[in-house]
């Protein structure tokens, strides 16, 4: 598939500056999968608030538990994992590569170059991960809708098959525009701000390299990313969750939402989005940094397989 080709091209050129061997391209996907598995109930609630008309984070979670039990909080988990191993794997690999492309000079890249690298990574990841993103949103919102409007996908792979069979390959691009924009904003704000906060906290002598530094850098990155990404996240969820094979334009969704809810609709679900993204961001970077440390230790022992 085209997505695999894009990932392969990025992976071939992922190298860390100063000649150091790049980390395995899949580390970001594994770290994100672990984090998403831990915070899936919050992500599920966020999508249902944005797209299925639920009111309030706590009441939405209670509704889910009352109708489907605790297990219901993990509806669509396979879609989430497929999304992380496409979207997240691509964005981390592409970001490391893009930093080396946009910054050739000595020293660390300045903030605007890190943001540019995040934009490049977000564009590639948004395209590669769009089908999985679409399946994830549909599976998460499904049981909050009337029975007649449900997709009833058993898992993400069967969902991809049924979506392609019923709606054609063009369905893979549904919601891609807002998804790519959101991906650009996410990676520009989250990845770049994490690097920025980590560097500033370290260089100013506030924190030394280690878990505390990674925690507070990711705390700042998660807050920045939630605020920047909220408008595109809401639009993406509403477009992707629209039923039927037709295309719902971004402008149509904006006009309808503005008329019914006013301009603040773009921040609907901000609290559960922050509550979900914050621990997710912390878990991703803490896990990723530990995995990188483990790879460094493995290599320093003389092994060459990673």
mmCIF file of C-alpha atoms in Angstrom:
data_model
loop_
_atom_site.group_PDB
_atom_site.id
_atom_site.type_symbol
_atom_site.label_atom_id
_atom_site.label_comp_id
_atom_site.label_asym_id
_atom_site.label_seq_id
_atom_site.Cartn_x
_atom_site.Cartn_y
_atom_site.Cartn_z
ATOM 1 C CA UNK A 1 0.000 0.000 0.000
ATOM 2 C CA UNK A 2 1.024 3.623 -0.515
ATOM 3 C CA UNK A 3 1.259 4.160 3.219
ATOM 4 C CA UNK A 4 3.903 1.444 3.584
ATOM 5 C CA UNK A 5 5.969 3.054 0.837
ATOM 6 C CA UNK A 6 5.918 6.423 2.591
ATOM 7 C CA UNK A 7 6.965 4.875 5.908
ATOM 8 C CA UNK A 8 9.775 2.918 4.230
ATOM 9 C CA UNK A 9 11.165 6.033 2.549
ATOM 10 C CA UNK A 10 11.134 7.947 5.826
ATOM 11 C CA UNK A 11 12.702 5.065 7.747
ATOM 12 C CA UNK A 12 15.630 4.829 5.337
ATOM 13 C CA UNK A 13 16.691 8.404 6.062
ATOM 14 C CA UNK A 14 15.978 8.617 9.796
ATOM 15 C CA UNK A 15 19.329 9.491 11.352
ATOM 16 C CA UNK A 16 20.208 11.470 14.434
ATOM 17 C CA UNK A 17 22.554 14.441 14.061
ATOM 18 C CA UNK A 18 26.339 14.205 14.431
ATOM 19 C CA UNK A 19 26.576 10.776 12.888
ATOM 20 C CA UNK A 20 24.903 8.918 15.700
ATOM 21 C CA UNK A 21 22.939 5.915 14.550
ATOM 22 C CA UNK A 22 19.215 6.611 14.519
ATOM 23 C CA UNK A 23 16.879 4.820 16.879
ATOM 24 C CA UNK A 24 14.614 2.069 15.466
ATOM 25 C CA UNK A 25 11.726 3.701 13.600
ATOM 26 C CA UNK A 26 9.108 1.649 15.427
ATOM 27 C CA UNK A 27 9.929 2.899 18.942
ATOM 28 C CA UNK A 28 7.452 5.763 18.696
ATOM 29 C CA UNK A 29 4.641 3.468 17.586
ATOM 30 C CA UNK A 30 5.234 1.024 20.437
ATOM 31 C CA UNK A 31 5.462 3.797 23.044
ATOM 32 C CA UNK A 32 2.271 5.411 21.718
ATOM 33 C CA UNK A 33 0.433 2.066 21.672
ATOM 34 C CA UNK A 34 1.274 1.484 25.329
ATOM 35 C CA UNK A 35 0.161 4.993 26.291
ATOM 36 C CA UNK A 36 -3.055 4.810 24.263
ATOM 37 C CA UNK A 37 -3.980 1.469 25.830
ATOM 38 C CA UNK A 38 -3.748 3.061 29.286
ATOM 39 C CA UNK A 39 -5.791 6.155 28.405
ATOM 40 C CA UNK A 40 -8.281 4.659 25.944
ATOM 41 C CA UNK A 41 -11.380 5.266 28.144
ATOM 42 C CA UNK A 42 -10.638 8.997 28.158
ATOM 43 C CA UNK A 43 -10.104 9.075 24.400
ATOM 44 C CA UNK A 44 -13.367 7.178 23.907
ATOM 45 C CA UNK A 45 -15.225 9.707 26.054
ATOM 46 C CA UNK A 46 -13.675 12.633 24.201
ATOM 47 C CA UNK A 47 -14.851 11.304 20.818
ATOM 48 C CA UNK A 48 -18.377 10.681 22.116
ATOM 49 C CA UNK A 49 -18.566 14.193 23.510
ATOM 50 C CA UNK A 50 -17.415 15.654 20.201
ATOM 51 C CA UNK A 51 -19.326 13.483 17.763
ATOM 52 C CA UNK A 52 -22.157 11.587 19.431
ATOM 53 C CA UNK A 53 -23.883 14.278 21.467
ATOM 54 C CA UNK A 54 -23.000 13.068 24.974
ATOM 55 C CA UNK A 55 -23.079 15.781 27.645
ATOM 56 C CA UNK A 56 -20.262 15.987 30.183
ATOM 57 C CA UNK A 57 -17.243 13.728 30.671
ATOM 58 C CA UNK A 58 -18.432 11.980 33.849
ATOM 59 C CA UNK A 59 -22.001 11.481 32.625
ATOM 60 C CA UNK A 60 -20.713 10.099 29.320
ATOM 61 C CA UNK A 61 -18.514 7.572 31.132
ATOM 62 C CA UNK A 62 -21.405 6.583 33.403
ATOM 63 C CA UNK A 63 -23.624 6.120 30.374
ATOM 64 C CA UNK A 64 -21.038 3.854 28.746
ATOM 65 C CA UNK A 65 -20.618 1.734 31.884
ATOM 66 C CA UNK A 66 -24.380 1.445 32.451
ATOM 67 C CA UNK A 67 -25.018 0.217 28.914
ATOM 68 C CA UNK A 68 -21.903 -1.879 28.212
ATOM 69 C CA UNK A 69 -20.129 -2.376 31.527
ATOM 70 C CA UNK A 70 -16.520 -1.506 32.319
ATOM 71 C CA UNK A 71 -15.484 -3.323 29.161
ATOM 72 C CA UNK A 72 -17.440 -0.735 27.189
ATOM 73 C CA UNK A 73 -14.790 1.865 28.068
ATOM 74 C CA UNK A 74 -12.459 -0.075 25.766
ATOM 75 C CA UNK A 75 -14.724 -0.095 22.717
ATOM 76 C CA UNK A 76 -12.635 0.477 19.601
ATOM 77 C CA UNK A 77 -9.307 -0.438 21.224
ATOM 78 C CA UNK A 78 -8.126 -2.330 18.135
ATOM 79 C CA UNK A 79 -8.767 0.791 16.079
ATOM 80 C CA UNK A 80 -6.664 2.798 18.516
ATOM 81 C CA UNK A 81 -3.765 0.333 18.312
ATOM 82 C CA UNK A 82 -3.874 0.265 14.497
ATOM 83 C CA UNK A 83 -3.842 4.039 14.513
ATOM 84 C CA UNK A 84 -0.797 4.216 16.782
ATOM 85 C CA UNK A 85 1.169 1.728 14.685
ATOM 86 C CA UNK A 86 0.513 3.768 11.532
ATOM 87 C CA UNK A 87 0.099 7.416 12.533
ATOM 88 C CA UNK A 88 2.333 7.587 15.611
ATOM 89 C CA UNK A 89 5.041 5.350 14.201
ATOM 90 C CA UNK A 90 5.256 7.584 11.130
ATOM 91 C CA UNK A 91 5.246 10.884 13.002
ATOM 92 C CA UNK A 92 8.113 10.030 15.353
ATOM 93 C CA UNK A 93 10.236 8.564 12.585
ATOM 94 C CA UNK A 94 9.505 11.481 10.251
ATOM 95 C CA UNK A 95 10.182 14.087 12.956
ATOM 96 C CA UNK A 96 13.682 12.741 13.651
ATOM 97 C CA UNK A 97 14.371 12.709 9.924
ATOM 98 C CA UNK A 98 12.906 16.172 9.317
ATOM 99 C CA UNK A 99 15.004 17.788 12.058
ATOM 100 C CA UNK A 100 18.113 16.600 10.243
ATOM 101 C CA UNK A 101 16.790 18.007 6.966
ATOM 102 C CA UNK A 102 15.777 21.485 8.158
ATOM 103 C CA UNK A 103 18.802 22.073 10.404
ATOM 104 C CA UNK A 104 22.289 21.537 9.029
ATOM 105 C CA UNK A 105 24.231 23.951 11.221
ATOM 106 C CA UNK A 106 26.015 23.373 14.529
ATOM 107 C CA UNK A 107 24.153 23.118 17.801
ATOM 108 C CA UNK A 108 20.531 22.182 18.414
ATOM 109 C CA UNK A 109 17.860 23.421 15.996
ATOM 110 C CA UNK A 110 16.028 26.625 16.996
ATOM 111 C CA UNK A 111 12.346 26.499 17.948
ATOM 112 C CA UNK A 112 10.983 27.513 14.550
ATOM 113 C CA UNK A 113 12.935 24.739 12.833
ATOM 114 C CA UNK A 114 11.636 22.180 15.300
ATOM 115 C CA UNK A 115 8.114 23.448 14.584
ATOM 116 C CA UNK A 116 8.777 23.114 10.846
ATOM 117 C CA UNK A 117 10.014 19.548 11.366
ATOM 118 C CA UNK A 118 6.817 18.860 13.311
ATOM 119 C CA UNK A 119 4.739 20.195 10.417
ATOM 120 C CA UNK A 120 6.503 17.880 7.962
ATOM 121 C CA UNK A 121 6.080 14.895 10.272
ATOM 122 C CA UNK A 122 2.423 15.780 10.851
ATOM 123 C CA UNK A 123 1.682 15.956 7.140
ATOM 124 C CA UNK A 124 3.132 12.513 6.437
ATOM 125 C CA UNK A 125 1.582 10.928 9.526
ATOM 126 C CA UNK A 126 -1.850 12.442 8.847
ATOM 127 C CA UNK A 127 -1.922 10.906 5.374
ATOM 128 C CA UNK A 128 -0.530 7.509 6.383
ATOM 129 C CA UNK A 129 -2.746 7.161 9.446
ATOM 130 C CA UNK A 130 -6.031 8.491 8.053
ATOM 131 C CA UNK A 131 -7.772 5.118 7.382
ATOM 132 C CA UNK A 132 -6.949 3.856 10.871
ATOM 133 C CA UNK A 133 -8.001 7.194 12.371
ATOM 134 C CA UNK A 134 -11.341 6.935 10.605
ATOM 135 C CA UNK A 135 -11.958 3.399 11.856
ATOM 136 C CA UNK A 136 -10.924 4.374 15.382
ATOM 137 C CA UNK A 137 -13.374 7.298 15.516
ATOM 138 C CA UNK A 138 -16.247 5.212 14.162
ATOM 139 C CA UNK A 139 -15.634 2.345 16.574
ATOM 140 C CA UNK A 140 -15.374 4.645 19.577
ATOM 141 C CA UNK A 141 -18.535 6.611 18.786
ATOM 142 C CA UNK A 142 -20.604 3.627 17.613
ATOM 143 C CA UNK A 143 -22.401 2.516 20.759
ATOM 144 C CA UNK A 144 -23.363 6.053 21.703
ATOM 145 C CA UNK A 145 -25.513 6.272 18.538
ATOM 146 C CA UNK A 146 -28.939 4.816 17.698
ATOM 147 C CA UNK A 147 -28.770 1.146 16.717
ATOM 148 C CA UNK A 148 -29.820 1.919 13.144
ATOM 149 C CA UNK A 149 -26.846 4.282 12.674
ATOM 150 C CA UNK A 150 -24.149 1.992 14.046
ATOM 151 C CA UNK A 151 -21.339 0.518 11.960
ATOM 152 C CA UNK A 152 -20.876 -2.520 14.231
ATOM 153 C CA UNK A 153 -17.278 -3.215 13.221
ATOM 154 C CA UNK A 154 -15.906 -6.241 15.101
ATOM 155 C CA UNK A 155 -12.327 -4.985 14.991
ATOM 156 C CA UNK A 156 -10.183 -2.522 13.069
ATOM 157 C CA UNK A 157 -9.149 -4.915 10.267
ATOM 158 C CA UNK A 158 -12.738 -5.990 9.604
ATOM 159 C CA UNK A 159 -13.692 -2.312 9.773
ATOM 160 C CA UNK A 160 -11.172 -1.393 7.062
ATOM 161 C CA UNK A 161 -12.482 -4.238 4.885
ATOM 162 C CA UNK A 162 -16.152 -3.308 5.324
ATOM 163 C CA UNK A 163 -15.544 0.381 4.841
ATOM 164 C CA UNK A 164 -13.652 -0.299 1.608
ATOM 165 C CA UNK A 165 -16.306 -2.747 0.383
ATOM 166 C CA UNK A 166 -19.276 -0.516 1.207
ATOM 167 C CA UNK A 167 -17.854 2.930 0.468
ATOM 168 C CA UNK A 168 -14.936 2.302 -1.892
ATOM 169 C CA UNK A 169 -11.250 3.169 -1.581
ATOM 170 C CA UNK A 170 -12.162 6.841 -1.630
ATOM 171 C CA UNK A 171 -13.490 6.345 1.902
ATOM 172 C CA UNK A 172 -9.865 6.087 3.071
ATOM 173 C CA UNK A 173 -9.523 9.810 2.427
ATOM 174 C CA UNK A 174 -12.669 10.829 4.274
ATOM 175 C CA UNK A 175 -11.860 13.574 6.757
ATOM 176 C CA UNK A 176 -8.243 13.624 5.561
ATOM 177 C CA UNK A 177 -8.062 17.413 5.198
ATOM 178 C CA UNK A 178 -8.985 18.244 8.814
ATOM 179 C CA UNK A 179 -7.066 15.181 9.993
ATOM 180 C CA UNK A 180 -3.871 16.310 8.247
ATOM 181 C CA UNK A 181 -4.318 19.860 9.545
ATOM 182 C CA UNK A 182 -4.857 18.511 13.038
ATOM 183 C CA UNK A 183 -1.825 16.242 12.656
ATOM 184 C CA UNK A 184 0.281 19.211 11.590
ATOM 185 C CA UNK A 185 -0.855 21.259 14.586
ATOM 186 C CA UNK A 186 -0.385 18.294 16.940
ATOM 187 C CA UNK A 187 3.154 17.521 15.917
ATOM 188 C CA UNK A 188 4.178 21.151 15.532
ATOM 189 C CA UNK A 189 2.961 21.829 19.079
ATOM 190 C CA UNK A 190 3.565 18.530 20.884
ATOM 191 C CA UNK A 191 6.863 17.253 19.472
ATOM 192 C CA UNK A 192 8.468 20.660 19.023
ATOM 193 C CA UNK A 193 7.328 21.982 22.410
ATOM 194 C CA UNK A 194 8.537 18.809 24.153
ATOM 195 C CA UNK A 195 11.985 19.283 22.669
ATOM 196 C CA UNK A 196 11.853 22.996 23.538
ATOM 197 C CA UNK A 197 10.755 22.500 27.157
ATOM 198 C CA UNK A 198 13.233 19.674 27.635
ATOM 199 C CA UNK A 199 16.109 21.757 26.307
ATOM 200 C CA UNK A 200 15.199 24.901 28.259
ATOM 201 C CA UNK A 201 14.639 23.102 31.553
ATOM 202 C CA UNK A 202 17.969 21.323 31.124
ATOM 203 C CA UNK A 203 20.060 24.278 29.876
ATOM 204 C CA UNK A 204 18.756 26.595 32.591
ATOM 205 C CA UNK A 205 19.815 24.086 35.209
ATOM 206 C CA UNK A 206 16.272 23.591 36.497
ATOM 207 C CA UNK A 207 16.268 19.838 35.916
ATOM 208 C CA UNK A 208 18.857 17.278 34.895
ATOM 209 C CA UNK A 209 18.405 14.566 32.289
ATOM 210 C CA UNK A 210 16.079 11.916 33.666
ATOM 211 C CA UNK A 211 12.433 11.029 34.299
ATOM 212 C CA UNK A 212 11.604 14.317 36.099
ATOM 213 C CA UNK A 213 12.844 16.333 33.128
ATOM 214 C CA UNK A 214 10.876 14.150 30.714
ATOM 215 C CA UNK A 215 7.753 14.419 32.889
ATOM 216 C CA UNK A 216 7.663 18.213 33.112
ATOM 217 C CA UNK A 217 8.621 18.695 29.453
ATOM 218 C CA UNK A 218 5.778 16.406 28.399
ATOM 219 C CA UNK A 219 3.392 18.171 30.805
ATOM 220 C CA UNK A 220 4.007 21.448 29.006
ATOM 221 C CA UNK A 221 3.844 19.790 25.593
ATOM 222 C CA UNK A 222 0.485 18.159 26.335
ATOM 223 C CA UNK A 223 -1.141 21.422 27.416
ATOM 224 C CA UNK A 224 0.137 23.311 24.389
ATOM 225 C CA UNK A 225 -0.955 20.550 22.012
ATOM 226 C CA UNK A 226 -4.468 20.229 23.477
ATOM 227 C CA UNK A 227 -5.203 23.931 23.064
ATOM 228 C CA UNK A 228 -3.715 24.258 19.591
ATOM 229 C CA UNK A 229 -5.371 21.108 18.254
ATOM 230 C CA UNK A 230 -8.862 21.356 19.737
ATOM 231 C CA UNK A 231 -10.587 23.095 16.755
ATOM 232 C CA UNK A 232 -9.285 20.643 14.140
ATOM 233 C CA UNK A 233 -9.890 17.687 16.474
ATOM 234 C CA UNK A 234 -13.574 18.597 16.821
ATOM 235 C CA UNK A 235 -14.018 19.106 13.072
ATOM 236 C CA UNK A 236 -12.199 15.860 12.257
ATOM 237 C CA UNK A 237 -14.363 13.824 14.633
ATOM 238 C CA UNK A 238 -17.622 15.284 13.301
ATOM 239 C CA UNK A 239 -16.703 14.777 9.641
ATOM 240 C CA UNK A 240 -15.395 11.234 10.140
ATOM 241 C CA UNK A 241 -18.400 10.216 12.206
ATOM 242 C CA UNK A 242 -20.946 11.397 9.619
ATOM 243 C CA UNK A 243 -22.949 8.395 8.411
ATOM 244 C CA UNK A 244 -23.087 7.279 4.790
ATOM 245 C CA UNK A 245 -20.765 7.303 1.821
ATOM 246 C CA UNK A 246 -21.126 10.970 0.935
ATOM 247 C CA UNK A 247 -18.575 13.637 1.804
ATOM 248 C CA UNK A 248 -19.322 16.184 4.496
ATOM 249 C CA UNK A 249 -17.279 19.314 3.839
ATOM 250 C CA UNK A 250 -15.394 21.139 6.541
ATOM 251 C CA UNK A 251 -17.218 24.407 5.797
ATOM 252 C CA UNK A 252 -20.589 22.699 6.070
ATOM 253 C CA UNK A 253 -19.684 21.305 9.484
ATOM 254 C CA UNK A 254 -18.409 24.714 10.614
ATOM 255 C CA UNK A 255 -21.561 26.524 9.471
ATOM 256 C CA UNK A 256 -23.889 23.990 11.084
ATOM 257 C CA UNK A 257 -21.950 23.875 14.343
ATOM 258 C CA UNK A 258 -21.684 27.665 14.587
ATOM 259 C CA UNK A 259 -25.425 28.046 14.059
ATOM 260 C CA UNK A 260 -26.321 25.459 16.700
ATOM 261 C CA UNK A 261 -23.595 25.918 19.318
ATOM 262 C CA UNK A 262 -21.756 29.193 18.730
ATOM 263 C CA UNK A 263 -17.992 29.743 18.224
ATOM 264 C CA UNK A 264 -16.965 27.910 21.385
ATOM 265 C CA UNK A 265 -17.935 24.592 19.777
ATOM 266 C CA UNK A 266 -14.294 24.322 18.631
ATOM 267 C CA UNK A 267 -13.286 23.750 22.256
ATOM 268 C CA UNK A 268 -16.005 21.249 23.028
ATOM 269 C CA UNK A 269 -14.409 18.296 24.789
ATOM 270 C CA UNK A 270 -11.296 20.319 25.753
ATOM 271 C CA UNK A 271 -11.288 19.043 29.336
ATOM 272 C CA UNK A 272 -11.511 15.334 28.446
ATOM 273 C CA UNK A 273 -9.141 15.996 25.532
ATOM 274 C CA UNK A 274 -6.584 17.518 27.932
ATOM 275 C CA UNK A 275 -7.297 14.842 30.539
ATOM 276 C CA UNK A 276 -6.674 12.203 27.887
ATOM 277 C CA UNK A 277 -3.813 13.874 25.991
ATOM 278 C CA UNK A 278 -1.882 14.933 29.087
ATOM 279 C CA UNK A 279 -1.307 11.452 30.557
ATOM 280 C CA UNK A 280 -0.952 10.078 27.032
ATOM 281 C CA UNK A 281 1.775 12.607 26.243
ATOM 282 C CA UNK A 282 3.529 11.924 29.538
ATOM 283 C CA UNK A 283 3.328 8.158 29.072
ATOM 284 C CA UNK A 284 4.508 8.348 25.453
ATOM 285 C CA UNK A 285 7.610 10.395 26.182
ATOM 286 C CA UNK A 286 8.503 8.651 29.438
ATOM 287 C CA UNK A 287 8.178 5.282 27.685
ATOM 288 C CA UNK A 288 9.993 6.466 24.567
ATOM 289 C CA UNK A 289 12.892 7.937 26.541
ATOM 290 C CA UNK A 290 13.268 4.713 28.531
ATOM 291 C CA UNK A 291 13.154 2.651 25.339
ATOM 292 C CA UNK A 292 15.838 4.860 23.812
ATOM 293 C CA UNK A 293 17.932 4.472 26.974
ATOM 294 C CA UNK A 294 17.526 0.710 26.708
ATOM 295 C CA UNK A 295 18.611 0.790 23.055
ATOM 296 C CA UNK A 296 21.676 2.860 23.992
ATOM 297 C CA UNK A 297 22.544 0.328 26.695
ATOM 298 C CA UNK A 298 22.037 -2.534 24.277
ATOM 299 C CA UNK A 299 24.319 -0.916 21.703
ATOM 300 C CA UNK A 300 26.985 -0.018 24.273
ATOM 301 C CA UNK A 301 27.220 -3.718 25.138
ATOM 302 C CA UNK A 302 28.438 -4.352 21.599
ATOM 303 C CA UNK A 303 25.191 -5.658 20.097
ATOM 304 C CA UNK A 304 24.249 -4.447 16.616
ATOM 305 C CA UNK A 305 20.743 -5.748 15.935
ATOM 306 C CA UNK A 306 19.045 -2.486 16.993
#
